[in-house]
Structures are given as C-alpha cells and as structure tokens.
XYZ file of C-alpha atoms in Angstrom:
366
model
C 2.234 -32.888 3.581
C -1.564 -31.730 3.406
C -2.762 -28.500 2.884
C -4.609 -26.330 5.670
C -6.905 -23.078 6.522
C -4.867 -21.324 9.432
C -7.272 -20.528 12.532
C -7.424 -17.173 13.691
C -6.600 -19.087 17.300
C -3.591 -20.479 15.659
C -2.221 -16.961 14.820
C 0.713 -18.233 17.403
C 2.019 -19.957 15.161
C 2.489 -17.812 12.460
C 3.901 -15.269 13.945
C 7.104 -17.533 15.179
C 7.314 -19.099 12.122
C 7.955 -15.600 10.416
C 10.022 -14.848 13.223
C 12.554 -17.422 12.713
C 12.475 -16.551 8.810
C 13.070 -13.285 9.132
C 14.426 -12.877 13.322
C 12.257 -11.207 15.823
C 13.458 -8.104 15.355
C 11.624 -7.618 11.615
C 9.066 -5.156 11.185
C 6.514 -7.652 9.563
C 6.652 -10.353 12.971
C 5.882 -7.693 15.689
C 2.821 -9.238 16.524
C 0.423 -6.538 17.250
C 1.088 -5.405 13.777
C 0.504 -8.745 11.719
C -2.695 -9.266 14.372
C -4.083 -5.662 13.103
C -2.883 -6.115 9.803
C -3.766 -9.729 9.745
C -7.030 -10.355 11.876
C -8.864 -7.593 12.446
C -9.261 -6.001 8.940
C -12.844 -4.923 8.468
C -13.070 -6.561 4.369
C -16.740 -7.574 3.835
C -15.970 -10.488 1.737
C -13.864 -11.469 3.734
C -16.618 -11.707 6.713
C -17.532 -14.601 7.430
C -14.686 -16.350 7.183
C -13.677 -14.213 9.938
C -16.831 -14.705 12.160
C -15.459 -18.887 11.695
C -12.236 -18.078 12.724
C -10.589 -18.132 9.819
C -6.708 -15.964 9.331
C -5.831 -14.394 6.238
C -3.283 -17.865 6.395
C -3.340 -20.240 3.522
C -0.181 -23.485 4.243
C 0.867 -27.288 4.522
C 1.652 -28.636 7.745
C 3.788 -32.004 7.814
C 3.049 -34.999 9.852
C 3.051 -33.487 12.879
C 1.102 -30.578 12.400
C 4.295 -27.668 11.971
C 3.203 -24.962 9.497
C 6.724 -26.327 6.643
C 5.315 -23.445 4.371
C 2.971 -20.202 4.724
C 0.896 -17.677 1.837
C -0.479 -15.386 4.180
C -2.777 -12.288 2.052
C -5.099 -8.888 3.237
C -8.019 -9.511 1.586
C -9.676 -6.600 0.000
C -13.097 -5.575 -1.158
C -12.877 -4.771 -5.039
C -13.879 -2.789 -6.729
C -13.806 -4.354 -10.566
C -15.992 -3.539 -13.734
C -16.995 -7.657 -13.802
C -18.220 -6.603 -9.759
C -16.593 -9.312 -8.659
C -15.787 -8.025 -4.630
C -12.511 -10.500 -3.589
C -9.511 -8.394 -4.010
C -6.525 -10.694 -1.807
C -3.347 -8.344 -1.001
C -0.117 -11.217 -2.164
C 1.945 -10.642 1.195
C 4.469 -13.532 2.635
C 5.003 -16.609 0.686
C 7.830 -18.604 2.641
C 8.118 -22.014 1.878
C 10.964 -23.710 4.267
C 8.876 -27.275 2.981
C 12.920 -28.591 1.079
C 10.195 -29.541 -2.204
C 10.008 -26.280 -4.992
C 6.672 -25.283 -5.953
C 5.801 -25.769 -2.311
C 5.168 -21.949 -1.974
C 3.926 -21.778 -5.918
C 1.456 -24.126 -4.789
C -0.142 -21.609 -2.174
C -0.123 -18.974 -4.796
C -2.661 -20.436 -7.045
C -4.483 -21.795 -4.522
C -5.802 -18.000 -3.415
C -5.872 -17.061 -7.443
C -8.529 -19.451 -8.196
C -10.589 -18.384 -5.707
C -10.325 -14.963 -6.159
C -11.341 -11.346 -8.054
C -8.095 -9.555 -8.585
C -5.286 -10.679 -7.006
C -1.938 -7.723 -6.455
C 1.176 -7.474 -4.840
C 3.879 -4.954 -3.871
C 7.747 -5.589 -3.359
C 7.876 -8.630 -5.213
C 11.483 -9.832 -5.748
C 13.111 -11.522 -9.433
C 12.590 -14.942 -8.110
C 8.609 -14.306 -7.281
C 7.479 -12.131 -10.540
C 9.433 -15.051 -12.010
C 6.968 -17.289 -10.345
C 4.555 -15.096 -10.932
C 4.941 -14.229 -14.922
C 4.527 -18.348 -14.743
C 0.737 -17.352 -13.720
C -0.245 -15.561 -15.987
C 0.143 -12.606 -13.926
C 1.552 -8.779 -14.449
C 4.633 -6.553 -13.620
C 4.491 -4.032 -13.243
C 8.131 -2.181 -12.453
C 7.452 1.397 -10.831
C 3.859 2.168 -10.340
C 2.552 5.976 -10.776
C 4.196 8.346 -7.638
C 3.897 11.735 -8.348
C 6.439 14.324 -6.088
C 6.768 18.024 -4.909
C 10.515 19.043 -3.909
C 9.764 21.419 -0.884
C 13.277 22.067 0.184
C 15.100 21.946 -3.824
C 18.582 22.416 -2.274
C 18.228 20.122 0.876
C 17.678 17.359 -0.894
C 19.678 17.832 -3.615
C 22.691 18.193 -1.324
C 21.482 14.305 0.506
C 21.053 13.096 -2.555
C 24.593 14.072 -3.915
C 25.450 12.419 -0.287
C 24.774 9.803 -1.622
C 25.845 9.675 -5.057
C 22.653 10.548 -6.728
C 22.770 13.597 -8.613
C 19.244 13.900 -10.103
C 17.897 16.566 -11.836
C 15.698 18.007 -9.526
C 11.743 19.841 -10.519
C 11.489 23.448 -9.246
C 10.378 23.679 -5.933
C 6.836 23.803 -5.360
C 4.336 25.851 -3.358
C 1.606 25.871 -1.217
C -0.475 28.547 0.453
C -3.817 27.154 -0.150
C -4.857 26.808 3.763
C -5.341 23.493 5.293
C -7.067 22.128 9.171
C -7.396 18.929 10.734
C -9.813 16.779 11.457
C -9.568 14.150 14.290
C -9.822 11.263 12.846
C -11.376 9.442 9.316
C -14.602 9.311 10.232
C -15.402 12.906 9.990
C -15.170 12.922 6.626
C -17.662 13.747 4.221
C -19.660 11.067 2.545
C -19.776 12.284 -0.467
C -16.267 12.516 -0.455
C -15.895 8.730 -0.562
C -19.081 8.890 -2.400
C -16.750 10.640 -5.216
C -14.085 8.866 -4.954
C -16.192 4.567 -5.717
C -17.332 6.964 -8.789
C -13.846 7.058 -9.459
C -12.633 4.442 -9.210
C -14.281 1.305 -11.649
C -11.277 -0.119 -11.416
C -9.421 -0.932 -7.523
C -9.244 -0.869 -3.546
C -12.939 0.533 -2.223
C -12.485 2.683 0.180
C -15.338 3.403 3.111
C -15.508 4.495 7.201
C -14.658 0.940 8.186
C -11.717 0.422 5.968
C -10.394 3.478 6.701
C -10.796 3.458 10.676
C -9.128 0.273 10.223
C -5.994 1.351 8.216
C -5.493 4.782 9.843
C -6.999 5.432 13.083
C -5.730 2.092 14.160
C -2.855 1.727 12.850
C -0.844 0.086 15.931
C 2.301 1.939 15.236
C 2.105 5.079 12.760
C -0.012 8.237 13.034
C -1.687 9.720 9.978
C -3.454 13.447 9.582
C -6.771 14.042 8.083
C -6.421 17.241 6.409
C -9.098 19.079 5.187
C -9.433 22.178 3.225
C -9.630 25.208 5.392
C -12.796 26.925 5.400
C -15.276 23.919 2.896
C -13.772 20.822 4.201
C -16.347 18.450 1.659
C -13.996 19.835 -1.038
C -11.822 17.229 0.029
C -9.721 15.411 2.078
C -5.744 13.772 2.542
C -4.708 11.960 4.643
C -0.853 12.201 4.932
C 1.861 11.091 7.556
C 5.500 12.234 8.209
C 7.992 9.384 7.803
C 12.291 10.006 8.198
C 14.686 9.077 5.555
C 17.539 6.882 5.555
C 20.064 7.402 6.234
C 20.002 11.098 6.144
C 17.108 11.882 8.670
C 15.544 14.367 7.480
C 12.003 14.607 6.888
C 9.262 14.050 3.902
C 5.115 13.557 3.414
C 3.883 11.425 1.875
C 0.084 11.653 0.728
C -1.421 8.027 1.416
C -5.303 9.651 0.163
C -6.595 12.136 -1.693
C -10.234 12.522 -1.871
C -11.944 15.618 -3.739
C -15.439 16.046 -4.675
C -15.046 17.378 -7.673
C -11.872 15.578 -10.135
C -9.480 17.990 -10.863
C -9.134 20.302 -7.084
C -6.950 22.707 -6.149
C -8.149 23.768 -4.238
C -6.758 20.288 -2.457
C -3.233 19.855 -3.964
C -2.632 23.428 -2.722
C -4.051 22.265 1.028
C -1.165 19.214 0.875
C 1.214 20.503 0.141
C 0.264 23.894 2.857
C 0.404 21.056 5.375
C 3.834 20.066 4.119
C 5.379 22.861 4.123
C 4.252 23.601 7.697
C 5.964 20.224 8.487
C 9.096 21.459 7.317
C 8.826 18.216 5.280
C 11.540 18.681 2.250
C 9.166 16.907 -0.640
C 5.657 15.286 -0.866
C 4.918 11.978 -3.209
C 1.911 10.468 -3.616
C 1.584 6.884 -5.302
C -1.492 5.971 -7.095
C -1.126 2.379 -9.626
C -3.755 4.737 -11.430
C -2.832 6.956 -14.546
C -6.349 8.493 -14.677
C -6.127 8.430 -10.704
C -2.154 10.518 -10.693
C -3.947 12.751 -13.522
C -6.580 13.850 -11.370
C -3.772 14.485 -8.371
C -0.878 16.086 -11.218
C -4.099 17.964 -12.957
C -5.049 19.811 -9.713
C -2.017 20.583 -9.075
C -0.730 22.440 -11.711
C -4.332 23.780 -11.425
C -3.508 26.024 -8.114
C 0.386 26.477 -9.746
C 2.046 23.959 -7.825
C 5.355 22.126 -9.431
C 6.265 19.043 -9.378
C 7.800 15.934 -11.801
C 6.214 12.321 -12.779
C 8.311 9.002 -11.835
C 11.620 11.569 -10.766
C 14.538 10.392 -10.959
C 14.151 10.068 -6.922
C 15.353 7.040 -4.880
C 11.726 6.467 -3.213
C 13.038 5.164 0.200
C 15.599 7.887 -0.898
C 18.761 5.839 -1.010
C 21.236 4.803 -2.449
C 19.594 3.490 -6.233
C 22.166 0.749 -5.351
C 20.554 -0.149 -2.025
C 17.347 -0.035 -4.003
C 16.987 -0.009 -7.675
C 14.021 2.259 -8.383
C 12.079 5.011 -8.451
C 8.847 3.905 -7.402
C 7.229 0.689 -6.077
C 7.215 -2.342 -8.073
C 3.709 -4.217 -8.143
C 2.049 -7.252 -9.377
C -1.777 -7.880 -10.879
C -3.536 -10.196 -11.855
C -7.148 -11.337 -12.343
C -8.026 -15.119 -10.916
C -10.321 -17.515 -11.463
C -13.398 -16.057 -10.482
C -12.992 -13.114 -13.548
C -15.155 -14.134 -16.298
C -13.067 -12.000 -18.235
C -9.830 -12.762 -20.591
C -7.082 -10.746 -18.958
C -6.316 -9.548 -22.224
C -10.029 -7.555 -21.816
C -8.560 -6.331 -18.139
C -7.520 -2.499 -17.951
C -5.011 -3.279 -15.650
C -3.438 -0.196 -15.771
C -6.328 1.855 -14.101
C -6.445 -0.214 -11.194
C -5.951 1.795 -7.702
C -3.782 1.478 -4.831
C -0.421 2.928 -3.117
C 1.321 3.118 -0.047
C -2.296 3.266 2.276
C -3.043 -0.846 0.869
C -0.973 -4.329 1.731
C 1.677 -3.717 3.729
C 3.852 -0.933 1.816
C 3.810 1.911 4.745
C 6.095 0.936 7.090
C 8.089 2.413 10.359
C 11.417 4.209 9.512
C 12.821 5.206 13.101
C 12.020 5.297 16.198
C 9.996 8.197 16.691
C 7.175 8.010 13.805
C 5.240 6.023 16.220
C 2.319 6.704 18.276
C-alpha cells in the first residue's frame, strides 16, 4: 500500500467507496451532498490546496491504485488561543485494507498537520482509537431545550417507552422577522461572535453562505429581532422527528450583538411557536456559549432545561443512548501548547458544523 492525497478530479472514487461501504441510499454517500460538503467549503487555510486540485481526503491505495482505506475530513478555519487556524472535522474513517491500524495511521497523519482536530458522533471503536491518539472524548456536549408543547412531547416519549421529567413550557412573544439569506446579517454581529469565541469554529459571510444558503437539501430560516435586526440574528430549521412525525426546531446559530440578549432569545422562541414546533433546542460544545444562551432565555422569562432526559434524536434511548451529541477533540501537532493547557470545554461548535445536521424526511428538502 502507499499513501496518497485524493484529488478533486478523482472524487468519484471516494463517492463509490463510501456507497460500497454503506449502500447507495446512505445520506453521506449522496453525490450532490458530498460535492457540497467536501469540495465547496470556503475554508481559507485550505484554499491553496483547493486551487491545486486537492480534495480533503487522505487515503491508502493498493498496487493497482484502488482505494483500500480513506480518511475524509472537512477543513475549517479555527479561532485558537495560540493563533493557529488549521481545524479539521473527522467525517469518514474507513479501513478496508485488511491491515489493522491502517485507518488510525491516516488519522494520525491528519492530526500531526492540524491545530485542532475534532469529530462528532464517534462510536466505541473509534473512541478507543482516538484515546490512543491522546484525544479527549466529551460524552455529551451541551444542549439547551425549550419545551413548547409539553403534553404532546410527554405523550410521544411515553409511546417510545420514555417518561422524562419535562420543564415547564417556554413562551415567546418577542416578535421576529425573516431575513432573505445570511448575506443580510449585520457584520457587527459576526464581529461580536468572533470576540466571544477565542476558541472555536470561525464564522464569516463566505462560510455562512456556503453552509446555510447553498446546502443542497436543507432549508434554513435566518431569523432576526423584530424592529431591530442589528440586535441579533439566529439561524434555525425545522426537523421532522422519528417515528412520531412531529416537528421540532433546531437552532444552529445564535448571533447576539450583546453577550446577553433576551430580545433574540424571545425572538427564536416566537419563531418556533409560530412554526408549531413541539420544542426548540440548541447544541454547543462551549460552556460560555451555552451560558450566554441560557442567561438570555432567563432574562426573557423563557423556561428551559439543560441536557434534559430527552433523546436528541427523539428515539428510544435504546437506539440512541445519549441526550446530546458526543464529541472527540484534540490539539494537533501544530499546537504549541501542552494538552493540559488547552481548555477544550470552551471550544465552540454545534450541529451547524461537520455533518451533524442531516435530512430525516423528504419533506425537509428544498
């Protein structure tokens, strides 16, 4: 076997490899989705590689040039305390070479040339491999939940064999307006995000346009405070849950002008209520970002729960044993700090990052 970096012109081989592994109907194997996710990302530090025709896929090939192991990742621009911008999301790590440890060798290569290496949704096998690489597993990242229809949620969960204690219903009343797209977001809000996120995934107009305006399948709402959109903007979408079929609201981004913004918190709840959502939730791996949102809800008089016993996929816990997404994270070989000196608890990312926001029902597609 020999190592290679896959070129964009050869990306069809990667698509075929993933389809052969998971089946042609697998969401992550869809050609339009894969092209958008891997080839169209506007990540700045990866721009030179993109112009040179490289795709963000490392691989081993056999003597005939056939792929036998791949490590597909999504590059992202990182804000880090030490200034290093090179972030990578671990997405597909598949070893079909028959040689044990080949997949981990690919991951180690990527870790060595990164500032920050992270991934969502790892299983026990990959978690064990990440631990051997010196990375940190966060079993459940932070999740805030506002229950809008408690009786309906309670009945649905009871039918699934779950009977959690639910918080009192939230309320809106803040008023909201819809912006046409992410280009309408006031630049001062992104500046405020950057200031509040010394460690996390950078957000800029190019990234937002790619991630939310140009997603090949999902529709997003850019929701602003009524009367003063410069106070704050959030990005949300509706998701149909399995198997009951009711609608929930996922908030992907929360961009307040001030650190605590009750007007924006009330605004997103108002939008979710107007859509008939059973609940609204927001995931973030940053303790600071979670605290800002929760404090904004408190200031708006909106009751909520932190990491409630409500499966985040709203399936029986036997199918998805956590209430939130797990995460693996580590400082890469380019980080000048010792691992003990890096506060991973304040790294900010959420369901808008990597591939954690996916289609559940055909009705959700554009």
